[in-house]
mmCIF file of C-alpha atoms in Angstrom:
data_model
loop_
_atom_site.group_PDB
_atom_site.id
_atom_site.type_symbol
_atom_site.label_atom_id
_atom_site.label_comp_id
_atom_site.label_asym_id
_atom_site.label_seq_id
_atom_site.Cartn_x
_atom_site.Cartn_y
_atom_site.Cartn_z
ATOM 1 C CA UNK A 183 -13.303 -36.404 4.882
ATOM 2 C CA UNK A 184 -12.736 -36.448 1.174
ATOM 3 C CA UNK A 185 -9.428 -38.229 -0.233
ATOM 4 C CA UNK A 186 -7.387 -36.794 -2.934
ATOM 5 C CA UNK A 187 -4.629 -38.912 -4.703
ATOM 6 C CA UNK A 188 -2.115 -37.211 -6.956
ATOM 7 C CA UNK A 189 0.657 -39.406 -8.722
ATOM 8 C CA UNK A 190 3.468 -38.868 -10.961
ATOM 9 C CA UNK A 191 3.130 -38.810 -14.316
ATOM 10 C CA UNK A 192 5.552 -38.503 -17.353
ATOM 11 C CA UNK A 193 5.102 -38.567 -20.912
ATOM 12 C CA UNK A 194 7.708 -39.038 -24.034
ATOM 13 C CA UNK A 195 7.049 -37.409 -27.258
ATOM 14 C CA UNK A 196 8.909 -35.837 -29.593
ATOM 15 C CA UNK A 197 5.679 -33.873 -31.494
ATOM 16 C CA UNK A 198 2.595 -33.448 -31.008
ATOM 17 C CA UNK A 199 1.463 -35.690 -32.419
ATOM 18 C CA UNK A 200 3.552 -38.753 -31.600
ATOM 19 C CA UNK A 201 2.957 -39.157 -28.001
ATOM 20 C CA UNK A 202 3.659 -42.683 -25.486
ATOM 21 C CA UNK A 203 1.249 -43.788 -22.375
ATOM 22 C CA UNK A 204 4.732 -43.927 -20.217
ATOM 23 C CA UNK A 205 1.776 -45.644 -17.927
ATOM 24 C CA UNK A 206 1.059 -48.220 -20.107
ATOM 25 C CA UNK A 207 4.376 -48.718 -21.484
ATOM 26 C CA UNK A 208 6.034 -48.670 -18.423
ATOM 27 C CA UNK A 209 3.672 -51.392 -17.111
ATOM 28 C CA UNK A 210 4.512 -53.536 -19.711
ATOM 29 C CA UNK A 211 8.202 -53.167 -19.902
ATOM 30 C CA UNK A 212 8.060 -54.225 -16.112
ATOM 31 C CA UNK A 213 5.897 -57.158 -16.892
ATOM 32 C CA UNK A 214 8.216 -58.499 -19.702
ATOM 33 C CA UNK A 215 11.265 -58.036 -17.467
ATOM 34 C CA UNK A 216 9.085 -60.084 -15.110
ATOM 35 C CA UNK A 217 8.208 -63.052 -17.111
ATOM 36 C CA UNK A 218 10.960 -62.770 -19.535
ATOM 37 C CA UNK A 219 8.091 -63.239 -22.494
ATOM 38 C CA UNK A 220 5.783 -60.260 -24.233
ATOM 39 C CA UNK A 221 2.726 -62.961 -24.651
ATOM 40 C CA UNK A 222 2.577 -63.606 -21.471
ATOM 41 C CA UNK A 223 3.546 -59.768 -19.891
ATOM 42 C CA UNK A 224 0.317 -58.987 -22.441
ATOM 43 C CA UNK A 225 -1.937 -61.307 -20.555
ATOM 44 C CA UNK A 226 -1.060 -60.031 -17.135
ATOM 45 C CA UNK A 227 -1.816 -56.564 -17.775
ATOM 46 C CA UNK A 228 -4.871 -57.272 -19.968
ATOM 47 C CA UNK A 229 -3.666 -56.645 -23.436
ATOM 48 C CA UNK A 230 -3.658 -58.423 -26.412
ATOM 49 C CA UNK A 231 -0.193 -59.746 -27.649
ATOM 50 C CA UNK A 232 -0.878 -57.281 -30.847
ATOM 51 C CA UNK A 233 -1.755 -54.308 -28.887
ATOM 52 C CA UNK A 234 1.300 -55.128 -26.219
ATOM 53 C CA UNK A 235 3.838 -55.529 -29.610
ATOM 54 C CA UNK A 236 2.451 -52.339 -30.952
ATOM 55 C CA UNK A 237 2.963 -49.964 -28.166
ATOM 56 C CA UNK A 238 6.599 -51.488 -28.111
ATOM 57 C CA UNK A 239 6.959 -50.951 -31.749
ATOM 58 C CA UNK A 240 5.671 -47.148 -31.363
ATOM 59 C CA UNK A 241 7.689 -46.325 -28.360
ATOM 60 C CA UNK A 242 11.031 -48.053 -30.417
ATOM 61 C CA UNK A 243 10.177 -45.867 -33.200
ATOM 62 C CA UNK A 244 10.076 -42.468 -31.227
ATOM 63 C CA UNK A 245 13.455 -43.393 -29.529
ATOM 64 C CA UNK A 246 14.941 -44.648 -32.742
ATOM 65 C CA UNK A 247 16.353 -47.538 -30.712
ATOM 66 C CA UNK A 248 15.299 -50.961 -29.605
ATOM 67 C CA UNK A 249 13.503 -51.437 -25.852
ATOM 68 C CA UNK A 250 13.094 -55.291 -26.317
ATOM 69 C CA UNK A 251 15.095 -58.288 -27.696
ATOM 70 C CA UNK A 252 12.850 -61.050 -28.715
ATOM 71 C CA UNK A 253 15.270 -63.766 -29.874
ATOM 72 C CA UNK A 254 13.711 -66.866 -31.524
ATOM 73 C CA UNK A 255 13.541 -69.612 -28.964
ATOM 74 C CA UNK A 256 15.255 -67.291 -26.177
ATOM 75 C CA UNK A 257 12.287 -65.572 -24.861
ATOM 76 C CA UNK A 258 12.112 -61.580 -24.562
ATOM 77 C CA UNK A 259 14.668 -59.324 -22.582
ATOM 78 C CA UNK A 260 14.842 -55.462 -22.278
ATOM 79 C CA UNK A 261 17.365 -53.513 -23.545
ATOM 80 C CA UNK A 262 19.434 -51.488 -21.298
ATOM 81 C CA UNK A 263 17.290 -48.587 -22.543
ATOM 82 C CA UNK A 264 13.922 -49.789 -21.306
ATOM 83 C CA UNK A 265 15.587 -51.005 -17.796
ATOM 84 C CA UNK A 266 16.512 -47.065 -17.754
ATOM 85 C CA UNK A 267 13.108 -46.129 -18.675
ATOM 86 C CA UNK A 268 11.394 -48.101 -15.734
ATOM 87 C CA UNK A 269 14.048 -46.538 -12.798
ATOM 88 C CA UNK A 270 13.808 -43.150 -14.289
ATOM 89 C CA UNK A 271 9.904 -43.890 -13.291
ATOM 90 C CA UNK A 272 11.199 -45.165 -9.781
ATOM 91 C CA UNK A 273 13.653 -42.074 -9.171
ATOM 92 C CA UNK A 274 10.116 -39.668 -10.538
ATOM 93 C CA UNK A 275 8.317 -41.687 -7.700
ATOM 94 C CA UNK A 276 10.733 -42.002 -5.078
ATOM 95 C CA UNK A 277 11.422 -38.035 -5.199
ATOM 96 C CA UNK A 278 7.851 -36.850 -5.644
ATOM 97 C CA UNK A 279 5.885 -38.989 -4.167
ATOM 98 C CA UNK A 280 6.563 -37.640 -0.162
ATOM 99 C CA UNK A 281 6.119 -33.685 -1.785
ATOM 100 C CA UNK A 282 2.103 -35.272 -3.508
ATOM 101 C CA UNK A 283 1.485 -37.016 -0.380
ATOM 102 C CA UNK A 284 1.919 -33.425 1.533
ATOM 103 C CA UNK A 285 0.067 -31.685 -1.371
ATOM 104 C CA UNK A 286 -2.681 -33.779 -1.580
ATOM 105 C CA UNK A 287 -3.109 -33.731 2.170
ATOM 106 C CA UNK A 288 -3.547 -30.186 2.161
ATOM 107 C CA UNK A 289 -5.475 -29.702 -0.322
ATOM 108 C CA UNK A 290 -8.030 -32.625 1.812
ATOM 109 C CA UNK A 291 -8.425 -29.867 4.237
ATOM 110 C CA UNK A 292 -8.710 -27.276 2.541
ATOM 111 C CA UNK A 293 -11.698 -29.060 1.199
ATOM 112 C CA UNK A 294 -13.116 -30.165 4.329
ATOM 113 C CA UNK A 295 -12.929 -26.860 5.587
ATOM 114 C CA UNK A 296 -15.007 -25.293 2.491
ATOM 115 C CA UNK A 297 -17.752 -27.521 3.572
ATOM 116 C CA UNK A 298 -20.918 -26.531 5.446
ATOM 117 C CA UNK A 299 -21.431 -28.291 8.419
ATOM 118 C CA UNK A 300 -18.460 -29.754 9.856
ATOM 119 C CA UNK A 301 -18.648 -31.042 12.963
ATOM 120 C CA UNK A 302 -17.561 -29.455 16.106
ATOM 121 C CA UNK A 303 -13.737 -30.233 17.308
ATOM 122 C CA UNK A 304 -13.422 -32.308 13.838
ATOM 123 C CA UNK A 305 -9.676 -30.405 13.104
ATOM 124 C CA UNK A 306 -7.190 -32.374 11.592
ATOM 125 C CA UNK A 307 -4.242 -33.736 13.787
ATOM 126 C CA UNK A 308 -1.396 -32.278 12.093
ATOM 127 C CA UNK A 309 1.720 -33.775 11.382
ATOM 128 C CA UNK A 310 5.118 -32.947 10.102
ATOM 129 C CA UNK A 311 7.604 -35.182 9.996
ATOM 130 C CA UNK A 312 10.218 -36.373 7.135
ATOM 131 C CA UNK A 313 9.459 -39.283 4.942
ATOM 132 C CA UNK A 314 9.715 -42.675 6.661
ATOM 133 C CA UNK A 315 8.796 -46.379 6.157
ATOM 134 C CA UNK A 316 7.370 -46.466 9.385
ATOM 135 C CA UNK A 317 5.691 -42.976 9.451
ATOM 136 C CA UNK A 318 3.989 -44.139 6.105
ATOM 137 C CA UNK A 319 2.167 -46.885 7.927
ATOM 138 C CA UNK A 320 1.231 -44.807 10.729
ATOM 139 C CA UNK A 321 -0.929 -42.485 8.646
ATOM 140 C CA UNK A 322 -2.319 -45.302 6.500
ATOM 141 C CA UNK A 323 -3.462 -46.705 10.351
ATOM 142 C CA UNK A 324 -4.645 -43.348 11.116
ATOM 143 C CA UNK A 325 -7.000 -42.788 7.903
ATOM 144 C CA UNK A 326 -7.977 -46.237 8.434
ATOM 145 C CA UNK A 327 -9.207 -45.249 11.621
ATOM 146 C CA UNK A 328 -11.562 -42.630 10.456
ATOM 147 C CA UNK A 329 -8.882 -40.214 12.264
ATOM 148 C CA UNK A 330 -8.297 -36.780 10.019
ATOM 149 C CA UNK A 331 -4.948 -36.103 9.468
ATOM 150 C CA UNK A 332 -3.014 -33.238 8.302
ATOM 151 C CA UNK A 333 0.783 -34.410 6.803
ATOM 152 C CA UNK A 334 3.392 -32.558 5.581
ATOM 153 C CA UNK A 335 6.474 -34.073 5.047
ATOM 154 C CA UNK A 336 9.558 -32.078 5.915
ATOM 155 C CA UNK A 337 12.864 -32.768 7.698
ATOM 156 C CA UNK A 338 13.536 -33.083 11.566
ATOM 157 C CA UNK A 339 14.599 -29.350 11.917
ATOM 158 C CA UNK A 340 11.993 -28.164 10.200
ATOM 159 C CA UNK A 341 9.533 -30.274 11.589
ATOM 160 C CA UNK A 342 10.322 -29.567 15.258
ATOM 161 C CA UNK A 343 10.329 -26.056 14.549
ATOM 162 C CA UNK A 344 7.271 -26.045 13.391
ATOM 163 C CA UNK A 345 5.899 -27.567 16.268
ATOM 164 C CA UNK A 346 7.612 -24.836 18.106
ATOM 165 C CA UNK A 347 5.750 -22.191 16.854
ATOM 166 C CA UNK A 348 2.655 -24.019 16.965
ATOM 167 C CA UNK A 349 2.449 -24.886 13.468
ATOM 168 C CA UNK A 350 1.930 -28.569 13.826
ATOM 169 C CA UNK A 351 0.509 -31.160 16.789
ATOM 170 C CA UNK A 352 3.405 -34.316 16.093
ATOM 171 C CA UNK A 353 6.894 -33.510 14.812
ATOM 172 C CA UNK A 354 9.503 -35.995 13.824
ATOM 173 C CA UNK A 355 12.770 -36.656 14.386
ATOM 174 C CA UNK A 356 15.578 -38.468 14.994
ATOM 175 C CA UNK A 357 18.594 -39.409 16.859
ATOM 176 C CA UNK A 358 21.662 -41.579 16.528
ATOM 177 C CA UNK A 359 22.278 -44.002 20.039
ATOM 178 C CA UNK A 360 25.851 -43.922 21.425
ATOM 179 C CA UNK A 361 28.325 -41.793 21.432
ATOM 180 C CA UNK A 362 26.810 -38.704 18.793
ATOM 181 C CA UNK A 363 23.468 -38.833 20.797
ATOM 182 C CA UNK A 364 24.634 -35.749 23.241
ATOM 183 C CA UNK A 365 25.230 -33.752 19.806
ATOM 184 C CA UNK A 366 22.438 -34.418 18.126
ATOM 185 C CA UNK A 367 19.518 -33.958 20.731
ATOM 186 C CA UNK A 368 21.462 -30.648 21.759
ATOM 187 C CA UNK A 369 20.567 -29.546 17.917
ATOM 188 C CA UNK A 370 16.688 -30.111 18.914
ATOM 189 C CA UNK A 371 16.815 -28.401 22.289
ATOM 190 C CA UNK A 372 16.499 -24.681 21.092
ATOM 191 C CA UNK A 373 13.008 -25.759 20.110
ATOM 192 C CA UNK A 374 12.176 -28.405 22.347
ATOM 193 C CA UNK A 375 11.468 -27.294 25.843
ATOM 194 C CA UNK A 376 11.499 -30.340 29.034
ATOM 195 C CA UNK A 377 8.816 -28.270 30.618
ATOM 196 C CA UNK A 378 6.314 -28.071 27.154
ATOM 197 C CA UNK A 379 7.244 -30.990 25.374
ATOM 198 C CA UNK A 380 6.861 -34.815 25.549
ATOM 199 C CA UNK A 381 8.287 -37.501 22.987
ATOM 200 C CA UNK A 382 6.562 -40.595 21.406
ATOM 201 C CA UNK A 383 8.882 -43.538 20.829
ATOM 202 C CA UNK A 384 8.191 -44.127 17.302
ATOM 203 C CA UNK A 385 11.321 -46.731 16.114
ATOM 204 C CA UNK A 386 15.056 -47.934 16.751
ATOM 205 C CA UNK A 387 16.259 -48.152 13.050
ATOM 206 C CA UNK A 388 19.725 -48.771 11.171
ATOM 207 C CA UNK A 389 21.081 -46.122 9.048
ATOM 208 C CA UNK A 390 24.118 -47.054 6.951
ATOM 209 C CA UNK A 391 25.438 -47.014 3.215
ATOM 210 C CA UNK A 392 23.541 -47.877 0.424
ATOM 211 C CA UNK A 393 26.059 -48.790 -2.795
ATOM 212 C CA UNK A 394 25.693 -49.908 -6.065
ATOM 213 C CA UNK A 395 24.614 -53.321 -7.120
ATOM 214 C CA UNK A 396 27.402 -55.880 -7.022
ATOM 215 C CA UNK A 397 29.160 -52.605 -5.241
ATOM 216 C CA UNK A 398 31.168 -52.855 -8.157
ATOM 217 C CA UNK A 399 33.691 -50.067 -6.563
ATOM 218 C CA UNK A 400 34.237 -52.103 -3.610
ATOM 219 C CA UNK A 401 33.171 -49.313 -1.173
ATOM 220 C CA UNK A 402 33.466 -50.840 2.556
ATOM 221 C CA UNK A 403 33.496 -47.820 4.841
ATOM 222 C CA UNK A 404 33.282 -44.065 5.092
ATOM 223 C CA UNK A 405 37.272 -43.705 4.006
ATOM 224 C CA UNK A 406 36.471 -44.235 0.924
ATOM 225 C CA UNK A 407 33.973 -41.595 -0.111
ATOM 226 C CA UNK A 408 37.728 -39.527 -0.648
ATOM 227 C CA UNK A 409 38.604 -41.533 -3.476
ATOM 228 C CA UNK A 410 37.789 -39.400 -6.933
ATOM 229 C CA UNK A 411 36.446 -42.911 -8.475
ATOM 230 C CA UNK A 412 33.553 -42.432 -6.256
ATOM 231 C CA UNK A 413 30.390 -40.664 -6.348
ATOM 232 C CA UNK A 414 28.242 -39.706 -3.640
ATOM 233 C CA UNK A 415 24.702 -38.630 -3.231
ATOM 234 C CA UNK A 416 23.673 -36.850 -0.016
ATOM 235 C CA UNK A 417 20.373 -35.650 1.634
ATOM 236 C CA UNK A 418 19.158 -31.782 1.724
ATOM 237 C CA UNK A 419 20.451 -29.481 4.488
ATOM 238 C CA UNK A 420 18.452 -29.460 7.848
ATOM 239 C CA UNK A 421 17.508 -33.213 7.489
ATOM 240 C CA UNK A 422 18.365 -35.671 10.241
ATOM 241 C CA UNK A 423 20.240 -38.302 7.963
ATOM 242 C CA UNK A 424 22.413 -34.835 6.578
ATOM 243 C CA UNK A 425 23.345 -34.180 10.254
ATOM 244 C CA UNK A 426 24.097 -37.993 10.964
ATOM 245 C CA UNK A 427 26.596 -37.774 8.087
ATOM 246 C CA UNK A 428 28.393 -34.822 8.880
ATOM 247 C CA UNK A 429 28.897 -35.999 12.607
ATOM 248 C CA UNK A 430 29.959 -39.631 10.873
ATOM 249 C CA UNK A 431 32.721 -37.742 8.390
ATOM 250 C CA UNK A 432 33.842 -35.500 11.073
ATOM 251 C CA UNK A 433 34.741 -39.255 13.260
ATOM 252 C CA UNK A 434 36.051 -40.629 10.196
ATOM 253 C CA UNK A 435 38.125 -37.796 9.165
ATOM 254 C CA UNK A 436 36.322 -37.197 5.684
ATOM 255 C CA UNK A 437 35.892 -33.695 5.239
ATOM 256 C CA UNK A 438 33.033 -33.008 2.131
ATOM 257 C CA UNK A 439 35.525 -30.862 0.207
ATOM 258 C CA UNK A 440 37.232 -34.458 -0.520
ATOM 259 C CA UNK A 441 33.960 -35.980 -1.290
ATOM 260 C CA UNK A 442 32.359 -36.348 -5.007
ATOM 261 C CA UNK A 443 29.174 -35.690 -5.459
ATOM 262 C CA UNK A 444 28.438 -34.425 -1.919
ATOM 263 C CA UNK A 445 26.455 -31.219 -2.951
ATOM 264 C CA UNK A 446 24.068 -33.479 -4.740
ATOM 265 C CA UNK A 447 20.959 -34.176 -2.889
ATOM 266 C CA UNK A 448 17.849 -35.996 -2.784
ATOM 267 C CA UNK A 449 14.824 -35.409 -0.479
ATOM 268 C CA UNK A 450 13.953 -39.347 0.379
ATOM 269 C CA UNK A 451 16.112 -42.315 1.349
ATOM 270 C CA UNK A 452 14.289 -43.807 -0.940
ATOM 271 C CA UNK A 453 15.221 -41.275 -3.602
ATOM 272 C CA UNK A 454 18.741 -41.757 -2.279
ATOM 273 C CA UNK A 455 18.236 -45.134 -3.433
ATOM 274 C CA UNK A 456 16.613 -44.554 -6.365
ATOM 275 C CA UNK A 457 19.038 -42.907 -7.322
ATOM 276 C CA UNK A 458 22.005 -45.100 -7.130
ATOM 277 C CA UNK A 459 20.189 -47.760 -8.411
ATOM 278 C CA UNK A 460 19.505 -46.353 -11.474
ATOM 279 C CA UNK A 461 23.474 -45.741 -11.848
ATOM 280 C CA UNK A 462 23.430 -41.603 -10.854
ATOM 281 C CA UNK A 463 25.725 -42.241 -8.013
ATOM 282 C CA UNK A 464 27.995 -45.119 -6.249
ATOM 283 C CA UNK A 465 27.169 -44.959 -2.875
ATOM 284 C CA UNK A 466 24.794 -42.660 -0.523
ATOM 285 C CA UNK A 467 23.331 -42.895 3.599
ATOM 286 C CA UNK A 468 20.049 -43.597 4.553
ATOM 287 C CA UNK A 469 17.764 -46.455 6.644
ATOM 288 C CA UNK A 470 17.922 -50.122 5.391
ATOM 289 C CA UNK A 471 14.519 -50.759 4.740
ATOM 290 C CA UNK A 472 15.522 -48.340 1.745
ATOM 291 C CA UNK A 473 18.461 -50.447 0.307
ATOM 292 C CA UNK A 474 16.340 -53.692 0.763
ATOM 293 C CA UNK A 475 13.409 -52.255 -1.834
ATOM 294 C CA UNK A 476 16.108 -51.238 -4.053
ATOM 295 C CA UNK A 477 17.919 -54.187 -4.037
ATOM 296 C CA UNK A 478 21.506 -52.311 -3.221
ATOM 297 C CA UNK A 479 23.819 -53.621 -0.808
ATOM 298 C CA UNK A 480 23.771 -52.156 2.732
ATOM 299 C CA UNK A 481 26.885 -51.547 5.089
ATOM 300 C CA UNK A 482 25.165 -50.470 8.654
ATOM 301 C CA UNK A 483 26.610 -47.791 10.356
ATOM 302 C CA UNK A 484 24.789 -46.762 13.339
ATOM 303 C CA UNK A 485 21.317 -47.192 14.825
ATOM 304 C CA UNK A 486 18.912 -44.379 15.835
ATOM 305 C CA UNK A 487 15.787 -43.429 17.440
ATOM 306 C CA UNK A 488 12.968 -41.751 15.565
ATOM 307 C CA UNK A 489 10.511 -39.476 17.822
ATOM 308 C CA UNK A 490 7.436 -37.835 17.453
ATOM 309 C CA UNK A 491 7.363 -34.494 19.874
ATOM 310 C CA UNK A 492 4.034 -32.987 20.968
ATOM 311 C CA UNK A 493 2.978 -30.409 23.441
ATOM 312 C CA UNK A 494 2.474 -32.067 27.499
ATOM 313 C CA UNK A 495 -1.108 -29.986 26.941
ATOM 314 C CA UNK A 496 -1.815 -31.816 23.551
ATOM 315 C CA UNK A 497 -1.942 -35.556 25.571
ATOM 316 C CA UNK A 498 -5.240 -35.190 26.764
ATOM 317 C CA UNK A 499 -7.110 -34.482 23.489
ATOM 318 C CA UNK A 500 -8.887 -36.955 22.227
ATOM 319 C CA UNK A 501 -7.216 -37.085 18.996
ATOM 320 C CA UNK A 502 -3.675 -37.583 20.287
ATOM 321 C CA UNK A 503 -5.149 -40.426 22.340
ATOM 322 C CA UNK A 504 -6.217 -42.125 19.482
ATOM 323 C CA UNK A 505 -2.426 -42.006 17.928
ATOM 324 C CA UNK A 506 -1.264 -42.906 21.389
ATOM 325 C CA UNK A 507 -3.602 -46.326 21.439
ATOM 326 C CA UNK A 508 -2.835 -46.607 17.910
ATOM 327 C CA UNK A 509 1.096 -46.398 18.291
ATOM 328 C CA UNK A 510 0.936 -48.968 21.217
ATOM 329 C CA UNK A 511 -1.285 -51.779 19.581
ATOM 330 C CA UNK A 512 0.291 -54.754 18.508
ATOM 331 C CA UNK A 513 -0.843 -54.578 15.018
ATOM 332 C CA UNK A 514 1.063 -51.188 14.713
ATOM 333 C CA UNK A 515 3.919 -52.515 16.092
ATOM 334 C CA UNK A 516 3.906 -55.937 14.185
ATOM 335 C CA UNK A 517 3.553 -53.542 10.701
ATOM 336 C CA UNK A 518 7.089 -51.697 12.278
ATOM 337 C CA UNK A 519 9.119 -54.646 13.345
ATOM 338 C CA UNK A 520 8.263 -56.491 9.867
ATOM 339 C CA UNK A 521 10.278 -53.332 8.166
ATOM 340 C CA UNK A 522 13.773 -54.246 7.307
ATOM 341 C CA UNK A 523 16.279 -52.408 9.805
ATOM 342 C CA UNK A 524 13.356 -51.106 11.698
ATOM 343 C CA UNK A 525 12.600 -52.607 15.709
ATOM 344 C CA UNK A 526 9.914 -52.037 17.581
ATOM 345 C CA UNK A 527 10.348 -52.967 20.844
ATOM 346 C CA UNK A 528 9.086 -49.195 22.189
ATOM 347 C CA UNK A 529 7.011 -48.138 20.103
ATOM 348 C CA UNK A 530 3.961 -46.075 21.336
ATOM 349 C CA UNK A 531 5.973 -45.496 24.395
ATOM 350 C CA UNK A 532 5.438 -41.784 25.630
ATOM 351 C CA UNK A 533 8.190 -40.506 27.625
ATOM 352 C CA UNK A 534 9.897 -36.613 28.880
ATOM 353 C CA UNK A 535 12.569 -34.849 27.031
ATOM 354 C CA UNK A 536 14.197 -35.895 29.965
ATOM 355 C CA UNK A 537 13.998 -39.690 30.390
ATOM 356 C CA UNK A 538 14.540 -39.686 26.371
ATOM 357 C CA UNK A 539 18.554 -38.035 26.860
ATOM 358 C CA UNK A 540 19.725 -37.360 30.239
ATOM 359 C CA UNK A 541 21.289 -41.085 30.532
#
């Protein structure tokens, strides 16, 4: 199958003749941030010192403000504006990459269907799931195994309802372990049918509070979200993490009306982490892996199980057998276990709905 890659790109310009190549600029600024020297940064990205310095100066002229502080004898450091540009790029990638990946997958399959003489039985495996690190790792391995995958990143409720309507073959969703399990599982049962569906265990993962670098607001628990000086960033309605947030707040006696920023939402765990890391909010809820990748302190709250739901009748199909075999492989389990906050002890285990939740 033809592979399509769509990546976010943004530009900076005040007029038609003064546009800045942001991709090159941000790569250079990140290299300066890492090395502390313009000359070394220029070499690492394959530019001459003169060309690199010219890029910086053109951007500084556009902003009317310095991006690099190049002090004599003390190296080069980025100004707060330059650091904000780097974080803006990370926010763009965190927010848009899942959407663009879904679009690329749809386009790949549209092009594939348009090609003549497609092999019989070559229909893509349709995977609908929220954007998660273990899910992304699975998609990479499936594509490496030459299995055609049509991926759509959707929230947990959308994914499971799509399975019930016959719109996908695998639907990702997650359920907290412990006191909230029964309440959360019940919400999915309007679509999951014990007689018609099976579940595949993907991973156990830890959800908790992301807080700003250094935790300047000294946030310790959900009760701190009530404070007027604390800005929260949420997940969209219909997502499994939004449901978990509501359950956790209910137990803590905190109402949404008391939380500043409760209606401010980001699409993925990574986007929440990027939003906080860039200074737009003080706290959010998500998986530990995202906090670690954006350098944020993490306060664990609860563990949850992530599943794929599928039709029992699909278990014997060749493509599904390939998925199950791959998920049970030591290589994939190792990749899941390497994710911070993930556990892979039962990754790939096939079970009935009753086995998963009647405990």
